[in-house]
Amino acid sequence: MELLSFMYSGKLTTIEPTLLLDILMAADKFEVLSCMRYCSQLLRSLPMTTESALLYLDHPCSLSMAAEVQSVVGAAREFLAEKYKILDKFEEVMNISLSGIEAIFSSTDIQVASEDAVYNFLLEWARARYLEPEERREILSSRLLPLVRFSHMTCAALQEILACTDDDIDREQVTKHINEVLLHKAYPTQMEGALAADVSTLDWQSVERTYGSKHVKAVAFDRPYPQVIVYMDLTRAECSGFFPSGVILSDWFNLAGQKFYLMANWVLDEETGLYSFGLWLGIYGNSISGSSCFDIEFAARTRSSGKFLSKYGGRHTFSGSMLEGCDDLFGVPWSTFIADDSLFIDGVLHLRVDLTAVEQPELQT
């Protein structure tokens, strides 16, 4: 009746979103293009809420390819991505429908702790929403895992996924993605041409989101002692951004059964009143297991030599303290450091941390 009324008067008597969508479907069925355009204009003009956005995304509309519907759906996706742009707690979106989850996590602009956290959340969300194993596996494979940017996950997390025997995920699909990413991380120049030739394997090119933890590159060795060399690059803008009270935390990395991370911050010298750049190595958790004695070296690349020069080092045993590092890595005030172009090469500070597990000799009795 609303459609007939519109055909004679050019007006509708409702602005209720659900009814407008039904009218839109009827207008499509009877090919009343002017009514389709009018409904889509009304829908776009209404205030968007989470409920209305999910309604537009989840409505069983046969016009998914029509421009009139796509404009409304696009506005709904943009609204959800913007509303949940800063995801401090994933619990905020646990009750969002599948189409809403896709809208949020397909966005590059969302800010999350790490891509590892995105992967873990999508698994948790699927397990809570889809109790039937086959359906859950299908949803993860076709709808959710393609949202994960595997190239920006930590190597440690990727290796854990490869080692696990989770029946919820398509092992072949995930293994293929991860192997490509690990190969590209290890051999970026050699793999670039090979992977670029296959348009179906471009995960390593996916755009980086805004993460709460800073991405690092880690190279691990097993012999003669367990060792990991970690590279972290900080831009001048990032360093200026957390001055004077903030910190930058890195992704975690493994060594000798422990999860480590790096922390950069500014430290105030109370005697001089000057700030300096500090760099620290931390351990996740409150306890130490296995080897707890490590050789640590912090280094930075300089423009003059092009090489990493050692700035801090020594042997440290983690016991009560979970942090070890230096509160004045470069021995200069912050104002001097931040303006030093010999450290910020093309605006980027290149840091290297060398961490080696040391076997402690047994005490003689």
Short mmCIF file of C-alpha atoms in Angstrom, two decimals:
data_model
loop_
_atom_site.label_atom_id
_atom_site.label_comp_id
_atom_site.label_asym_id
_atom_site.label_seq_id
_atom_site.Cartn_x
_atom_site.Cartn_y
_atom_site.Cartn_z
CA MET A 1 0.00 0.00 0.00
CA GLU A 2 2.86 2.37 0.74
CA LEU A 3 4.30 1.61 -2.69
CA LEU A 4 0.96 2.29 -4.39
CA SER A 5 0.63 5.51 -2.41
CA PHE A 6 4.08 6.61 -3.53
CA MET A 7 3.28 5.84 -7.20
CA TYR A 8 0.36 8.28 -7.05
CA SER A 9 1.63 10.90 -4.58
CA GLY A 10 5.42 10.59 -4.63
CA LYS A 11 5.42 10.39 -0.80
CA LEU A 12 5.61 7.79 1.97
CA THR A 13 3.86 7.91 5.33
CA THR A 14 6.66 6.24 7.36
CA ILE A 15 10.29 6.84 8.22
CA GLU A 16 10.67 3.64 10.28
CA PRO A 17 13.85 1.89 9.01
CA THR A 18 12.45 -1.65 8.92
CA LEU A 19 9.36 -0.56 6.93
CA LEU A 20 11.48 1.51 4.57
CA LEU A 21 13.60 -1.54 3.84
CA ASP A 22 10.47 -3.60 3.12
CA ILE A 23 9.17 -0.88 0.80
CA LEU A 24 12.55 -0.79 -0.91
CA MET A 25 12.34 -4.53 -1.59
CA ALA A 26 8.79 -4.18 -2.95
CA ALA A 27 9.89 -1.28 -5.16
CA ASP A 28 12.67 -3.47 -6.54
CA LYS A 29 10.23 -6.32 -7.23
CA PHE A 30 7.91 -4.06 -9.23
CA GLU A 31 10.80 -2.01 -10.68
CA VAL A 32 9.70 1.34 -9.25
CA LEU A 33 13.11 2.97 -9.47
CA SER A 34 12.01 6.37 -8.20
CA CYS A 35 10.72 4.77 -4.99
CA MET A 36 13.96 2.82 -4.56
CA ARG A 37 15.96 6.05 -4.75
CA TYR A 38 13.55 7.83 -2.40
CA CYS A 39 13.76 5.05 0.24
CA SER A 40 17.55 4.94 0.12
CA GLN A 41 17.72 8.73 0.50
CA LEU A 42 15.41 8.57 3.54
CA LEU A 43 17.45 5.76 5.10
CA ARG A 44 20.70 7.70 4.66
CA SER A 45 19.16 10.83 6.15
CA LEU A 46 18.01 9.10 9.36
CA PRO A 47 20.32 9.20 12.41
CA MET A 48 22.50 6.08 12.38
CA THR A 49 22.67 3.89 15.49
CA THR A 50 24.31 0.54 16.12
CA GLU A 51 20.89 -1.11 15.93
CA SER A 52 19.91 0.54 12.64
CA ALA A 53 23.35 -0.12 11.13
CA LEU A 54 23.08 -3.83 11.95
CA LEU A 55 19.52 -3.83 10.60
CA TYR A 56 20.72 -2.51 7.24
CA LEU A 57 23.58 -5.02 7.11
CA ASP A 58 21.50 -8.02 8.18
CA HIS A 59 18.28 -7.29 6.27
CA PRO A 60 17.58 -10.07 3.72
CA CYS A 61 17.55 -7.68 0.80
CA SER A 62 17.81 -9.04 -2.73
CA LEU A 63 19.32 -5.77 -3.91
CA SER A 64 22.81 -6.33 -2.53
CA MET A 65 24.34 -5.20 -5.80
CA ALA A 66 22.08 -2.23 -6.44
CA ALA A 67 23.65 1.21 -5.99
CA GLU A 68 20.68 2.41 -3.90
CA VAL A 69 21.16 -0.35 -1.35
CA GLN A 70 24.95 -0.27 -1.46
CA SER A 71 25.00 3.38 -0.40
CA VAL A 72 22.96 2.54 2.70
CA VAL A 73 25.01 -0.57 3.49
CA GLY A 74 28.23 1.38 2.94
CA ALA A 75 27.09 4.08 5.36
CA ALA A 76 26.25 1.40 7.95
CA ARG A 77 29.66 -0.23 7.60
CA GLU A 78 31.42 3.12 7.93
CA PHE A 79 29.36 3.98 11.01
CA LEU A 80 30.27 0.74 12.81
CA ALA A 81 33.95 0.99 11.85
CA GLU A 82 34.09 4.55 13.19
CA LYS A 83 32.10 3.83 16.36
CA TYR A 84 34.35 0.90 17.30
CA LYS A 85 37.52 2.48 15.94
CA ILE A 86 39.27 2.28 19.31
CA LEU A 87 38.86 -1.25 20.65
CA ASP A 88 40.35 -1.25 24.14
CA LYS A 89 38.15 -4.17 25.14
CA PHE A 90 36.85 -6.74 22.67
CA GLU A 91 33.92 -7.40 25.01
CA GLU A 92 32.35 -4.26 23.52
CA VAL A 93 31.64 -6.11 20.26
CA MET A 94 30.95 -9.65 21.53
CA ASN A 95 27.21 -9.20 20.86
CA ILE A 96 27.63 -7.71 17.38
CA SER A 97 26.32 -9.86 14.50
CA LEU A 98 28.55 -11.46 11.87
CA SER A 99 27.98 -8.72 9.30
CA GLY A 100 28.85 -6.11 11.92
CA ILE A 101 32.04 -7.96 12.90
CA GLU A 102 33.03 -8.02 9.23
CA ALA A 103 32.41 -4.28 8.91
CA ILE A 104 34.53 -3.49 11.97
CA PHE A 105 37.49 -5.79 11.35
CA SER A 106 37.74 -5.15 7.63
CA SER A 107 38.65 -1.57 8.52
CA THR A 108 42.26 -0.41 8.50
CA ASP A 109 41.47 2.47 10.86
CA ILE A 110 40.55 0.47 13.96
CA GLN A 111 43.02 0.63 16.84
CA VAL A 112 43.70 -2.68 18.57
CA ALA A 113 46.35 -4.06 20.89
CA SER A 114 47.82 -6.29 18.17
CA GLU A 115 46.85 -8.43 15.21
CA ASP A 116 47.44 -11.45 17.47
CA ALA A 117 44.58 -10.14 19.61
CA VAL A 118 42.34 -9.82 16.53
CA TYR A 119 42.94 -13.47 15.61
CA ASN A 120 42.27 -14.69 19.15
CA PHE A 121 39.11 -12.59 19.46
CA LEU A 122 37.61 -13.83 16.18
CA LEU A 123 38.14 -17.42 17.34
CA GLU A 124 36.53 -16.63 20.68
CA TRP A 125 33.60 -14.82 19.02
CA ALA A 126 32.94 -17.70 16.60
CA ARG A 127 33.00 -20.28 19.38
CA ALA A 128 30.51 -18.25 21.41
CA ARG A 129 28.12 -17.65 18.48
CA TYR A 130 28.26 -20.90 16.52
CA LEU A 131 27.96 -24.01 18.65
CA GLU A 132 27.79 -26.46 15.74
CA PRO A 133 31.41 -27.39 14.84
CA GLU A 134 30.89 -27.64 11.07
CA GLU A 135 29.07 -24.31 10.85
CA ARG A 136 31.68 -22.63 13.05
CA ARG A 137 34.51 -23.98 10.89
CA GLU A 138 32.79 -22.73 7.73
CA ILE A 139 32.18 -19.25 9.17
CA LEU A 140 35.78 -18.97 10.32
CA SER A 141 37.17 -20.18 7.03
CA SER A 142 35.03 -18.12 4.66
CA ARG A 143 34.10 -15.00 6.66
CA LEU A 144 36.35 -14.37 9.67
CA LEU A 145 39.91 -15.56 9.03
CA PRO A 146 40.11 -13.50 5.79
CA LEU A 147 39.78 -10.45 8.08
CA VAL A 148 43.01 -11.34 9.90
CA ARG A 149 46.14 -9.58 8.62
CA PHE A 150 48.53 -12.45 9.21
CA SER A 151 51.50 -10.46 7.92
CA HIS A 152 51.24 -8.18 10.96
CA MET A 153 51.03 -10.95 13.55
CA THR A 154 54.10 -11.80 15.61
CA CYS A 155 56.26 -14.69 14.45
CA ALA A 156 55.79 -16.33 17.84
CA ALA A 157 51.99 -16.28 17.47
CA LEU A 158 52.20 -17.61 13.90
CA GLN A 159 54.40 -20.48 15.04
CA GLU A 160 51.96 -21.28 17.86
CA ILE A 161 49.09 -21.46 15.36
CA LEU A 162 51.08 -23.81 13.13
CA ALA A 163 51.85 -26.06 16.09
CA CYS A 164 48.31 -26.23 17.50
CA THR A 165 45.73 -28.85 16.51
CA ASP A 166 42.62 -26.68 16.49
CA ASP A 167 39.71 -28.36 14.67
CA ASP A 168 37.86 -25.04 14.33
CA ILE A 169 40.15 -23.73 11.62
CA ASP A 170 40.95 -24.98 8.13
CA ARG A 171 44.51 -26.18 8.67
CA GLU A 172 45.40 -26.13 4.97
CA GLN A 173 44.09 -22.59 4.47
CA VAL A 174 45.75 -21.15 7.56
CA THR A 175 49.04 -22.98 7.05
CA LYS A 176 49.24 -21.64 3.48
CA HIS A 177 48.74 -18.05 4.69
CA ILE A 178 51.24 -18.37 7.54
CA ASN A 179 53.94 -20.09 5.50
CA GLU A 180 53.77 -17.28 2.93
CA VAL A 181 54.03 -14.67 5.65
CA LEU A 182 56.95 -16.38 7.43
CA LEU A 183 58.82 -16.82 4.14
CA HIS A 184 58.30 -13.16 3.30
CA LYS A 185 59.46 -12.07 6.76
CA ALA A 186 62.61 -14.20 6.39
CA TYR A 187 63.32 -13.48 2.71
CA PRO A 188 61.44 -10.28 1.76
CA THR A 189 63.38 -9.51 -1.41
CA GLN A 190 63.42 -13.05 -2.77
CA MET A 191 59.77 -13.76 -2.01
CA GLU A 192 58.30 -10.47 -3.21
CA GLY A 193 58.33 -11.37 -6.90
CA ALA A 194 57.16 -14.94 -6.36
CA LEU A 195 54.20 -13.97 -4.19
CA ALA A 196 53.23 -10.92 -6.22
CA ALA A 197 52.87 -13.16 -9.28
CA ASP A 198 50.06 -15.02 -7.52
CA VAL A 199 47.18 -12.57 -6.96
CA SER A 200 45.59 -14.96 -4.47
CA THR A 201 48.50 -14.72 -2.01
CA LEU A 202 48.75 -11.04 -1.13
CA ASP A 203 48.21 -11.18 2.66
CA TRP A 204 51.81 -10.04 3.23
CA GLN A 205 50.91 -6.80 1.46
CA SER A 206 47.93 -6.01 3.72
CA VAL A 207 47.92 -2.57 5.28
CA GLU A 208 49.03 -2.27 8.90
CA ARG A 209 46.39 -1.17 11.39
CA THR A 210 47.08 1.08 14.39
CA TYR A 211 48.33 -1.24 17.12
CA GLY A 212 48.79 -0.63 20.81
CA SER A 213 52.07 -2.54 20.68
CA LYS A 214 54.92 -1.74 18.29
CA HIS A 215 55.74 -4.34 15.67
CA VAL A 216 59.27 -5.75 15.85
CA LYS A 217 61.39 -8.05 13.72
CA ALA A 218 63.02 -10.94 15.56
CA VAL A 219 65.73 -13.40 14.48
CA ALA A 220 66.10 -16.43 16.77
CA PHE A 221 68.97 -18.91 17.18
CA ASP A 222 69.07 -22.20 19.08
CA ARG A 223 72.83 -22.78 19.19
CA PRO A 224 75.31 -22.46 20.79
CA TYR A 225 72.94 -20.76 23.24
CA PRO A 226 69.31 -19.68 22.85
CA GLN A 227 69.49 -16.17 21.41
CA VAL A 228 67.14 -13.65 19.82
CA ILE A 229 68.02 -10.41 18.03
CA VAL A 230 65.13 -7.94 17.92
CA TYR A 231 64.84 -4.87 15.69
CA MET A 232 62.46 -2.03 16.55
CA ASP A 233 62.09 1.14 14.46
CA LEU A 234 60.58 4.29 15.97
CA THR A 235 59.75 7.38 13.94
CA ARG A 236 60.50 10.83 15.28
CA ALA A 237 56.74 11.48 15.38
CA GLU A 238 56.17 8.36 17.50
CA CYS A 239 58.89 9.40 19.94
CA SER A 240 57.52 12.93 20.20
CA GLY A 241 54.00 11.56 20.62
CA PHE A 242 54.64 9.75 23.90
CA PHE A 243 56.71 12.55 25.49
CA PRO A 244 56.77 13.23 28.40
CA SER A 245 54.60 10.65 30.22
CA GLY A 246 53.70 7.93 27.72
CA VAL A 247 55.41 4.70 26.71
CA ILE A 248 55.74 2.51 23.63
CA LEU A 249 55.44 -1.23 24.17
CA SER A 250 56.57 -3.75 21.58
CA ASP A 251 55.05 -7.02 20.46
CA TRP A 252 56.17 -9.94 22.59
CA PHE A 253 58.86 -12.39 21.52
CA ASN A 254 60.08 -15.73 22.91
CA LEU A 255 63.38 -16.86 24.34
CA ALA A 256 64.15 -19.78 26.66
CA GLY A 257 60.50 -20.34 27.51
CA GLN A 258 59.86 -16.70 28.43
CA LYS A 259 57.77 -14.00 26.76
CA PHE A 260 59.69 -10.74 26.47
CA TYR A 261 58.79 -7.24 25.28
CA LEU A 262 60.54 -3.90 24.82
CA MET A 263 59.46 -0.62 26.38
CA ALA A 264 60.62 2.84 25.33
CA ASN A 265 59.85 5.81 27.59
CA TRP A 266 61.04 9.15 28.81
CA VAL A 267 62.73 9.38 32.20
CA LEU A 268 62.97 12.57 34.28
CA ASP A 269 66.24 13.27 36.10
CA GLU A 270 65.02 14.93 39.27
CA GLU A 271 68.39 16.59 39.92
CA THR A 272 68.72 18.30 36.53
CA GLY A 273 65.02 18.46 35.64
CA LEU A 274 65.87 17.09 32.19
CA TYR A 275 64.19 14.23 30.34
CA SER A 276 66.07 11.46 28.58
CA PHE A 277 65.22 8.47 26.37
CA GLY A 278 64.94 5.15 28.18
CA LEU A 279 64.80 1.62 26.77
CA TRP A 280 63.82 -1.45 28.78
CA LEU A 281 63.47 -5.20 28.38
CA GLY A 282 60.53 -6.74 30.22
CA ILE A 283 59.10 -10.18 30.89
CA TYR A 284 55.39 -10.92 30.76
CA GLY A 285 53.94 -12.52 33.85
CA ASN A 286 54.96 -12.53 37.47
CA SER A 287 57.25 -15.54 37.63
CA ILE A 288 60.39 -16.85 35.97
CA SER A 289 60.73 -20.41 34.69
CA GLY A 290 63.80 -22.12 33.26
CA SER A 291 66.90 -20.04 32.55
CA SER A 292 66.75 -16.57 34.09
CA CYS A 293 70.25 -15.30 33.35
CA PHE A 294 70.67 -13.34 30.12
CA ASP A 295 73.29 -11.32 28.29
CA ILE A 296 71.64 -8.10 27.08
CA GLU A 297 72.85 -5.53 24.57
CA PHE A 298 71.00 -2.43 23.33
CA ALA A 299 72.31 -0.82 20.13
CA ALA A 300 71.27 1.94 17.73
CA ARG A 301 72.15 2.54 14.08
CA THR A 302 73.99 5.78 13.33
CA ARG A 303 74.02 7.68 10.06
CA SER A 304 77.81 8.17 9.98
CA SER A 305 78.75 4.47 10.05
CA GLY A 306 75.49 2.90 8.93
CA LYS A 307 76.11 0.27 11.61
CA PHE A 308 74.54 -0.51 14.97
CA LEU A 309 76.64 0.82 17.84
CA SER A 310 76.30 -0.63 21.32
CA LYS A 311 74.75 1.76 23.85
CA TYR A 312 74.11 -0.50 26.82
CA GLY A 313 74.91 -4.06 27.82
CA GLY A 314 75.60 -6.55 30.54
CA ARG A 315 74.54 -9.79 32.18
CA HIS A 316 71.31 -9.74 34.11
CA THR A 317 69.45 -12.27 36.22
CA PHE A 318 65.69 -11.72 36.33
CA SER A 319 64.41 -12.45 39.82
CA GLY A 320 62.20 -9.96 41.61
CA SER A 321 62.25 -7.29 38.91
CA MET A 322 60.57 -7.95 35.57
CA LEU A 323 62.33 -5.01 33.88
CA GLU A 324 65.95 -4.38 32.94
CA GLY A 325 67.29 -1.51 30.90
CA CYS A 326 68.72 1.98 30.74
CA ASP A 327 67.01 5.26 31.70
CA ASP A 328 69.35 7.36 29.52
CA LEU A 329 70.30 5.27 26.51
CA PHE A 330 72.04 8.00 24.54
CA GLY A 331 73.45 10.09 27.41
CA VAL A 332 71.87 13.33 26.19
CA PRO A 333 68.77 15.36 27.14
CA TRP A 334 65.57 14.69 25.26
CA SER A 335 65.71 17.95 23.29
CA THR A 336 69.15 17.01 21.93
CA PHE A 337 68.15 13.44 21.21
CA ILE A 338 64.93 14.24 19.32
CA ALA A 339 66.75 16.71 17.05
CA ASP A 340 69.71 14.42 16.33
CA ASP A 341 69.63 13.52 12.62
CA SER A 342 72.56 11.15 13.08
CA LEU A 343 70.22 8.90 15.11
CA PHE A 344 66.98 9.60 13.26
CA ILE A 345 67.97 8.41 9.80
CA ASP A 346 65.37 9.82 7.41
CA GLY A 347 63.19 10.40 10.47
CA VAL A 348 63.49 6.86 11.85
CA LEU A 349 65.37 5.63 14.95
CA HIS A 350 66.65 2.09 14.40
CA LEU A 351 67.09 0.08 17.61
CA ARG A 352 68.48 -3.42 18.11
CA VAL A 353 68.29 -5.63 21.18
CA ASP A 354 70.48 -8.74 21.43
CA LEU A 355 69.32 -11.18 24.10
CA THR A 356 71.14 -14.45 24.91
CA ALA A 357 70.21 -17.03 27.52
CA VAL A 358 73.24 -17.97 29.63
CA GLU A 359 73.74 -21.23 31.46
CA GLN A 360 74.75 -20.52 35.00
CA PRO A 361 77.49 -22.77 36.47
CA GLU A 362 76.45 -25.03 39.31
CA LEU A 363 77.77 -24.09 42.73
CA GLN A 364 80.47 -26.42 44.10
CA THR A 365 79.92 -27.83 47.56
#
